């Protein structure tokens, strides 16, 4: 399935916008987690964790799922392919892992921290709220970097596809000239 140029552009805009939103939400979660764990005020800590819950329950998962879906659509609808380039495959698995971590670790962790605080428990410690946003932030920055740099070349499947297509896929009938600094996968 190949996307038309307008569909590819629209998908790319959606993918970049929701990916940037996911990154921004994670930065917001990190700021709120730092505030909740370092403030001396129980009221401020609870307000921070309540805000984290809003982000986690209403915004993070939709952004994560839309990032995953738009990324898969772009990969299968363009020449990049889902399993032809190592950087695309790496982004897919990291997005899948961070989406699962958001759904099954981060959200329940924030919800249990808030439940404990509203029941009169102490504010959460740094080990309760900080690891999720820190790990997520590192993963998203890494995925952004490999989206820009496109390292590591082709996968085995990508090399087989390139060999099968040969020069027939090139508009000039020749292999494209490699661009300096861009891996060719050979």
CSV table of N, CA and C in Angstrom, one decimal, residues 15 17 44 55 57 60 76 85-86 95 99 113 121-122 128 131 137 144 146 149 177 182 184:
chain,number,residue,atom,x,y,z
A,15,UNK,N,1.7,12.6,12.7
A,15,UNK,CA,2.7,11.8,13.4
A,15,UNK,C,3.6,12.8,14.2
A,17,UNK,N,3.1,15.9,15.1
A,17,UNK,CA,2.4,16.7,16.1
A,17,UNK,C,2.1,15.9,17.3
A,44,UNK,N,0.5,21.2,47.8
A,44,UNK,CA,1.1,21.3,46.5
A,44,UNK,C,1.4,20.0,45.9
A,55,UNK,N,-3.1,14.2,33.2
A,55,UNK,CA,-2.3,14.0,32.0
A,55,UNK,C,-2.3,12.5,31.6
A,57,UNK,N,-4.4,10.0,32.6
A,57,UNK,CA,-5.6,9.4,32.2
A,57,UNK,C,-6.3,9.9,30.9
A,60,UNK,N,-2.1,11.2,27.8
A,60,UNK,CA,-0.9,10.3,27.4
A,60,UNK,C,-1.3,9.2,26.5
A,76,UNK,N,4.3,1.7,6.5
A,76,UNK,CA,3.9,0.7,5.5
A,76,UNK,C,3.4,1.5,4.3
A,85,UNK,N,14.3,-0.8,7.4
A,85,UNK,CA,15.4,0.0,8.0
A,85,UNK,C,15.5,-0.2,9.5
A,86,UNK,N,16.6,-0.4,10.0
A,86,UNK,CA,16.8,-0.7,11.5
A,86,UNK,C,16.2,0.4,12.3
A,95,UNK,N,8.3,2.6,20.6
A,95,UNK,CA,7.0,3.2,20.7
A,95,UNK,C,6.0,2.2,21.3
A,99,UNK,N,4.4,2.8,25.0
A,99,UNK,CA,2.9,2.8,25.0
A,99,UNK,C,2.4,1.8,26.1
A,113,UNK,N,-0.5,6.5,43.7
A,113,UNK,CA,0.1,7.6,44.5
A,113,UNK,C,-1.0,8.5,44.9
A,121,UNK,N,-2.1,9.3,53.4
A,121,UNK,CA,-0.7,8.9,53.4
A,121,UNK,C,0.3,10.0,53.1
A,122,UNK,N,1.5,9.7,53.2
A,122,UNK,CA,2.6,10.7,52.9
A,122,UNK,C,2.7,11.0,51.4
A,128,UNK,N,8.8,6.8,43.4
A,128,UNK,CA,7.5,6.5,43.1
A,128,UNK,C,7.0,7.2,41.8
A,131,UNK,N,10.8,7.8,38.0
A,131,UNK,CA,11.3,6.9,37.0
A,131,UNK,C,10.6,6.9,35.7
A,137,UNK,N,11.1,10.1,28.8
A,137,UNK,CA,11.8,11.2,28.1
A,137,UNK,C,13.0,10.8,27.4
A,144,UNK,N,13.5,10.6,18.6
A,144,UNK,CA,13.6,11.8,17.8
A,144,UNK,C,15.0,11.8,17.1
A,146,UNK,N,17.0,9.4,16.2
A,146,UNK,CA,17.2,8.4,15.1
A,146,UNK,C,16.2,8.7,14.0
A,149,UNK,N,18.5,11.3,12.2
A,149,UNK,CA,19.8,10.8,11.8
A,149,UNK,C,19.7,9.5,10.9
A,177,UNK,N,22.7,7.7,-6.3
A,177,UNK,CA,24.0,8.1,-5.8
A,177,UNK,C,23.8,8.3,-4.3
A,182,UNK,N,24.9,9.8,4.8
A,182,UNK,CA,23.7,9.0,4.9
A,182,UNK,C,24.0,7.5,4.6
A,184,UNK,N,23.9,3.8,3.5
A,184,UNK,CA,23.2,3.1,2.4
A,184,UNK,C,22.7,1.8,2.7
